[in-house]
Short mmCIF file of C-alpha atoms in Angstrom, two decimals:
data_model
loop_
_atom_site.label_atom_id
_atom_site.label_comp_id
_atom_site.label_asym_id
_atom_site.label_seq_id
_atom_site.Cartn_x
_atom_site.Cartn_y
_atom_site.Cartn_z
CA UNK A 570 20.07 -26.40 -56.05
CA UNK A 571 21.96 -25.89 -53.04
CA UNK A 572 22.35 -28.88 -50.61
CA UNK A 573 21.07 -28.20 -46.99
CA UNK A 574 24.10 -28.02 -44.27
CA UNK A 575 23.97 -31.22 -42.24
CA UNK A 576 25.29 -30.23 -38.77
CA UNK A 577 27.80 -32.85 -37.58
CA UNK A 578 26.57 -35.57 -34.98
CA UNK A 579 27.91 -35.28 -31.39
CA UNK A 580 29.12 -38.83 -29.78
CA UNK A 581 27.87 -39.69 -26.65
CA UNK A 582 30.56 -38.24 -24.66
CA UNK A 583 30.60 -35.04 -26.25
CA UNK A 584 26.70 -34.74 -25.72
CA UNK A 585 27.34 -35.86 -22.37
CA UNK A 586 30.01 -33.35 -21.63
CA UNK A 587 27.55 -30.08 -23.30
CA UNK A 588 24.73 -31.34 -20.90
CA UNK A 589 26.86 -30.91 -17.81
CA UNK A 590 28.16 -27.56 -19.16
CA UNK A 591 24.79 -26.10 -19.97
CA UNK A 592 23.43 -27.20 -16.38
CA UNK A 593 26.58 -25.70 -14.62
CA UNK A 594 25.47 -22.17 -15.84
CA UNK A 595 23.36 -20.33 -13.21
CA UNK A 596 20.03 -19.37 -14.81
CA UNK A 597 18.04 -16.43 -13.91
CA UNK A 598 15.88 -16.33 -10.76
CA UNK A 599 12.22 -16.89 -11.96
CA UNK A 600 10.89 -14.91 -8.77
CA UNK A 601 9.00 -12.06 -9.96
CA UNK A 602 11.39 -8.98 -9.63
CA UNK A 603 10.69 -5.61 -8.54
CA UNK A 604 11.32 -2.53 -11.08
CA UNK A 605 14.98 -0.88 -9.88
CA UNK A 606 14.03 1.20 -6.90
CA UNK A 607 11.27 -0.75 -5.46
CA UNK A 608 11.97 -2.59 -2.26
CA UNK A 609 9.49 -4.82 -0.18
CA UNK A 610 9.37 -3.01 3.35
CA UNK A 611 9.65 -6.75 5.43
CA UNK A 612 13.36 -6.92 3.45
CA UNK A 613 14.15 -3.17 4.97
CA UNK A 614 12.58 -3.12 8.23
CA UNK A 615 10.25 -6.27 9.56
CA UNK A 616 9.45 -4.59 12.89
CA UNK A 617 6.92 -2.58 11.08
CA UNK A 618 3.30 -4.41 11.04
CA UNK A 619 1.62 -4.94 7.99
CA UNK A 620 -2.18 -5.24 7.50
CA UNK A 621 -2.50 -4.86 3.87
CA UNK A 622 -6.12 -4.03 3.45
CA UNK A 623 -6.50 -4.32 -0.48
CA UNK A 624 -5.55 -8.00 -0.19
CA UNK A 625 -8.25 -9.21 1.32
CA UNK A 626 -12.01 -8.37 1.94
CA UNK A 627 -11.87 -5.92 5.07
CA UNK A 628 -12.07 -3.16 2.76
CA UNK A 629 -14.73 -0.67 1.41
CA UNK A 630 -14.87 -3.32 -2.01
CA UNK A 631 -15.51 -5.99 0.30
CA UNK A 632 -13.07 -8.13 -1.95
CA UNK A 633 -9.51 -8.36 -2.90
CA UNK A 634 -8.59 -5.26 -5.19
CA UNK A 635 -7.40 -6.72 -8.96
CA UNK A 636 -3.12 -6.40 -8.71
CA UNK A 637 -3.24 -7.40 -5.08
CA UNK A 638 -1.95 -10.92 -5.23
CA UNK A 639 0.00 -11.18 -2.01
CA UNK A 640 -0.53 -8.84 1.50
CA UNK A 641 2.60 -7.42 1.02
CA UNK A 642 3.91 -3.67 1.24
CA UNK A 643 6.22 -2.48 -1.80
CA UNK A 644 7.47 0.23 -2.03
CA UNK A 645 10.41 2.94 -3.14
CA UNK A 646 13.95 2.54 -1.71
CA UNK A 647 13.54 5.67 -0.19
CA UNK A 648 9.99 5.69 1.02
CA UNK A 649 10.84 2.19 2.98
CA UNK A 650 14.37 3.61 4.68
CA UNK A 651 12.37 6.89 5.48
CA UNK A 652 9.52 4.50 7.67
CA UNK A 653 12.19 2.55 9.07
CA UNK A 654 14.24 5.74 10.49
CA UNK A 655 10.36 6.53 11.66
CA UNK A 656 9.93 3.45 13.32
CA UNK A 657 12.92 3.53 15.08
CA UNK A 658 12.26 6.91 16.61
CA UNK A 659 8.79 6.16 17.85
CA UNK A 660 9.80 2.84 19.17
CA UNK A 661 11.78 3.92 21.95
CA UNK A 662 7.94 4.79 23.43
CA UNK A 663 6.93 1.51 22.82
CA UNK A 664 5.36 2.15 19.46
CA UNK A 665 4.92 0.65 16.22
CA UNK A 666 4.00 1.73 12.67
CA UNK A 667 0.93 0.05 11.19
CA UNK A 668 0.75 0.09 7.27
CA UNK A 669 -2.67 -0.55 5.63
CA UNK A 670 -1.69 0.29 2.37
CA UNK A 671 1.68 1.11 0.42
CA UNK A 672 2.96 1.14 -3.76
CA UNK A 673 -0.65 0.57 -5.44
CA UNK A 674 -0.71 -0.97 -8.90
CA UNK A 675 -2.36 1.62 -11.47
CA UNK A 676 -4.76 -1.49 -12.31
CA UNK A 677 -5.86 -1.38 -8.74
CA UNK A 678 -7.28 2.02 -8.87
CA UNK A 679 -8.81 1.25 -12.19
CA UNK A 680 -11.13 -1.69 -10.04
CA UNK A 681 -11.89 0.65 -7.60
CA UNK A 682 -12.90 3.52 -10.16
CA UNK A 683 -14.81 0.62 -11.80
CA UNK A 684 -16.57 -0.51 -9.12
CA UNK A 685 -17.47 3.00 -8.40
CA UNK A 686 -19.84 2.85 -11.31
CA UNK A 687 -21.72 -0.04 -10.44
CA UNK A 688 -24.04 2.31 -7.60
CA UNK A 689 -25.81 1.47 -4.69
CA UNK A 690 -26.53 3.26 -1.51
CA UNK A 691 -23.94 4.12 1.64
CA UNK A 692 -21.97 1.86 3.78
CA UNK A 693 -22.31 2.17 7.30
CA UNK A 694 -18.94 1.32 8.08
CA UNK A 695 -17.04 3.13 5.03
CA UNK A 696 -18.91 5.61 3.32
CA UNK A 697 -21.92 6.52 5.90
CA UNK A 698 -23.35 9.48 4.10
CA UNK A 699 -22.66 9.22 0.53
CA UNK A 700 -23.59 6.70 -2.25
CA UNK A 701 -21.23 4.33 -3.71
CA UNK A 702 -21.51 6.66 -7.11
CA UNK A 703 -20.78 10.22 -5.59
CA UNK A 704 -17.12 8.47 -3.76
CA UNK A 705 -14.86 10.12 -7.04
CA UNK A 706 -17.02 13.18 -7.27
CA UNK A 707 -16.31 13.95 -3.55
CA UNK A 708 -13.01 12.89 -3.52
CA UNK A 709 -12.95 9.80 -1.47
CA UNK A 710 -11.83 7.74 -4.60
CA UNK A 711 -9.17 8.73 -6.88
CA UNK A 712 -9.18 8.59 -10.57
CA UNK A 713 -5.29 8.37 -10.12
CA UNK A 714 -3.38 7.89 -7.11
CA UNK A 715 0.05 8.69 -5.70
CA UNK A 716 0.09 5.36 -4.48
CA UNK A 717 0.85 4.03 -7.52
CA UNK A 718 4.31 5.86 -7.85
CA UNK A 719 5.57 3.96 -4.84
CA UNK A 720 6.43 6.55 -2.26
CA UNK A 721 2.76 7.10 -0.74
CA UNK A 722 1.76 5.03 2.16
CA UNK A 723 -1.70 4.76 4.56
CA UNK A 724 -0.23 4.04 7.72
CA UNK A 725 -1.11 3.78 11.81
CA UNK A 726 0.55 3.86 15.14
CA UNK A 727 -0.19 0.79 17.91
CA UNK A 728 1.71 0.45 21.00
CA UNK A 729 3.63 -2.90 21.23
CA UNK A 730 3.08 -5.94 23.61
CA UNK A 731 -0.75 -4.17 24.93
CA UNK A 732 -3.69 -4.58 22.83
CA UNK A 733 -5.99 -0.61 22.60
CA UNK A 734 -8.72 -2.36 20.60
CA UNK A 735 -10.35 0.42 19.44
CA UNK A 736 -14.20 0.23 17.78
CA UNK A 737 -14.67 2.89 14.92
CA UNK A 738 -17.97 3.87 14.05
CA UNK A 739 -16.54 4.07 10.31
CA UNK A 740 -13.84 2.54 8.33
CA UNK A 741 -11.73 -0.23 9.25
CA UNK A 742 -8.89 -0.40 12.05
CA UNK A 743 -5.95 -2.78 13.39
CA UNK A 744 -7.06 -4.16 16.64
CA UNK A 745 -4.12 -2.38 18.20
CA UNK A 746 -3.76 1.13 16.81
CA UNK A 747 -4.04 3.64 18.79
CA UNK A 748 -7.81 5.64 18.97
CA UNK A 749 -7.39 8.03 15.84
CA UNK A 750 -11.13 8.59 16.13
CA UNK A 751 -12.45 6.70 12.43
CA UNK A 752 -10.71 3.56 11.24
CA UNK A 753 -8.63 3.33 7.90
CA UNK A 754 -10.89 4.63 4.83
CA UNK A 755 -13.37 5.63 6.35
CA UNK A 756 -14.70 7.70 3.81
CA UNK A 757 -16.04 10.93 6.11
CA UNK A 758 -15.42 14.35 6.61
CA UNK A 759 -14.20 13.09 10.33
CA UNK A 760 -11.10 11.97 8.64
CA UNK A 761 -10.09 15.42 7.50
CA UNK A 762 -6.59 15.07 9.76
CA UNK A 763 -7.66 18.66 11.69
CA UNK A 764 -11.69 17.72 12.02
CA UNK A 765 -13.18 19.31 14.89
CA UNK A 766 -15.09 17.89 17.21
CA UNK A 767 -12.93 14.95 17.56
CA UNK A 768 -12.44 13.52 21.89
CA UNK A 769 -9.13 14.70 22.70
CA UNK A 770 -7.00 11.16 23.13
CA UNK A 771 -7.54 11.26 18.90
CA UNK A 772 -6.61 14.63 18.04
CA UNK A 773 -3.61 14.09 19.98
CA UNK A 774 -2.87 10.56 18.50
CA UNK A 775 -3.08 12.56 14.83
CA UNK A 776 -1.10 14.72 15.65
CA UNK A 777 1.62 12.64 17.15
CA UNK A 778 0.93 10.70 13.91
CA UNK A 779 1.55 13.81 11.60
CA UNK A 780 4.58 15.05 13.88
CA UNK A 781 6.27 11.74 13.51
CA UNK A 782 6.13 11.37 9.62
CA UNK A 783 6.86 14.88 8.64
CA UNK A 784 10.00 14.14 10.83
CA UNK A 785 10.93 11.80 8.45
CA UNK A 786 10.26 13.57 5.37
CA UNK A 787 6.61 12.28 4.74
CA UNK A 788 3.75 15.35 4.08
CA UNK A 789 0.12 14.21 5.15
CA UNK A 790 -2.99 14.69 2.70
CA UNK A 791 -5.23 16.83 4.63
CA UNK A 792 -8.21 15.06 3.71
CA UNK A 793 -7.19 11.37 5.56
CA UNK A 794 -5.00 11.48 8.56
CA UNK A 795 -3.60 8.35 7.51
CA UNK A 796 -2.14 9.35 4.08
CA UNK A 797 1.46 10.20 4.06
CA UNK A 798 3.65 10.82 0.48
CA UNK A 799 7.82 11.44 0.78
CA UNK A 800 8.58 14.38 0.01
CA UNK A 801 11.62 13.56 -1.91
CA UNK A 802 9.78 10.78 -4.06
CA UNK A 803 11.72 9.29 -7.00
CA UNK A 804 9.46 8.96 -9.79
CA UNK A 805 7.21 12.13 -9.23
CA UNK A 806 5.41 11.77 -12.72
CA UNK A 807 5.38 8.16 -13.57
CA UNK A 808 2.56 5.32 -12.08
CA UNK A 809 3.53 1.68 -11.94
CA UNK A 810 0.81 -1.11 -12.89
CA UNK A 811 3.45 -4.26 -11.88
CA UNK A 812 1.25 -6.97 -9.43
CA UNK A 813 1.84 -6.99 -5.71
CA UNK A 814 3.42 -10.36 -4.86
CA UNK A 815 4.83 -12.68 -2.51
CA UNK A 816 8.64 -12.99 -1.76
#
């Protein structure tokens, strides 16, 4: 029968002396790290406000969305560099971008398809003339969602250093953004970007809105003025489920 291998003892020194080796070696960061390409927009550009909606409960689930563990915008190299080049150009009138929402974790839309299902009647502030149930059917609330491929932001404009305080009669809004005539989600055919009938000050702050972004290489979805993808996104067929967190 074979005798087990006894490993030889180490004397005090030399135990000493492996100890201070092993703790000289620079471990690996235990911050959680972004997949390669993914950039938080504070490291690329702090100038441009945040008010991440899905992180707290100022949003249509009245609760914090499940992947939303920090307030904190994420998104593609590109899509971040692309805003910042944006926010540079519009703040030479005294203007700053606002973002509401950026990179959305595919586990996130999941909870707000979920929570679709559970019913009930409208919202007055977010979805004034549809039930909770019909919000996929009519396309307020997507199965899928470009967000979660990283290059797709819902973004504002304010003015800096003078407060607008605007009062939406739907959706949430920024205390400063400009009047865009319905808040952020506000889940209405007034948010159509080109809706008629809107007072003139918030057609023209759309469209200064639009102008702006497709200047930096953003397209608009047609059906919320505030919904901007890059045109030159990097990952055009893949979704991300990684957690939002802090720094």
């Amino acid at each position: 029968m074979p005798v087990p291998r006894r490993e030889p003892r180490l004397s005090a020194a030399s135990a000493l002396a492996a100890t201070i080796l092993v703790a000289a070696i620079p471990l690996p960061a235990l911050a959680d790290a972004l997949p390669n390409g993914f950039v938080r927009l504070a490291d690329v550009d702090p100038s441009i406000r945040q008010d991440i909606r899905y992180a707290g409960s100022d949003n249509f689930l009245h609760r914090e969305v499940n992947g939303y563990d920090a307030p904190a915008c994420i998104l593609t190299e590109q899509a971040a560099k692309a805003l910042s080049a944006i926010q540079k150009a519009i703040a030479a009138k005294s203007l700053t971008l606002v973002v509401f929402d950026c990179y959305r974790p595919a586990p996130a839309v999941a909870d707000m398809g979920e929570w679709t299902k559970q019913g009930g009647p409208p919202d007055p502030q977010w979805y004034p003339k549809v039930r909770r149930s019909e919000l996929i059917a009519k396309g307020y609330v997507g199965e899928l969602s470009t967000h979660s491929r990283g290059s797709t932001v819902d973004v504002a404009i304010a003015r800096t250093g003078r407060r607008s305080s605007p009062n939406p009669a739907c959706g949430g809004v920024d205390a400063d953004t400009l009047d865009f005539g319905t808040g952020f989600d506000c889940f209405d055919p007034m948010s159509e970007t080109a809706h008629r009938g809107l007072a003139i000050e918030a057609a023209a702050n759309r469209r200064m809105l639009v102008d702006a972004m497709r200047a930096g290489g953003f397209r608009n979805y047609a059906r919320e003025w505030w919904h901007f993808t890059l045109k030159s996104e990097p990952f055009t067929r893949l979704r991300f489920d990684f957690p939002i967190t802090a720094d």
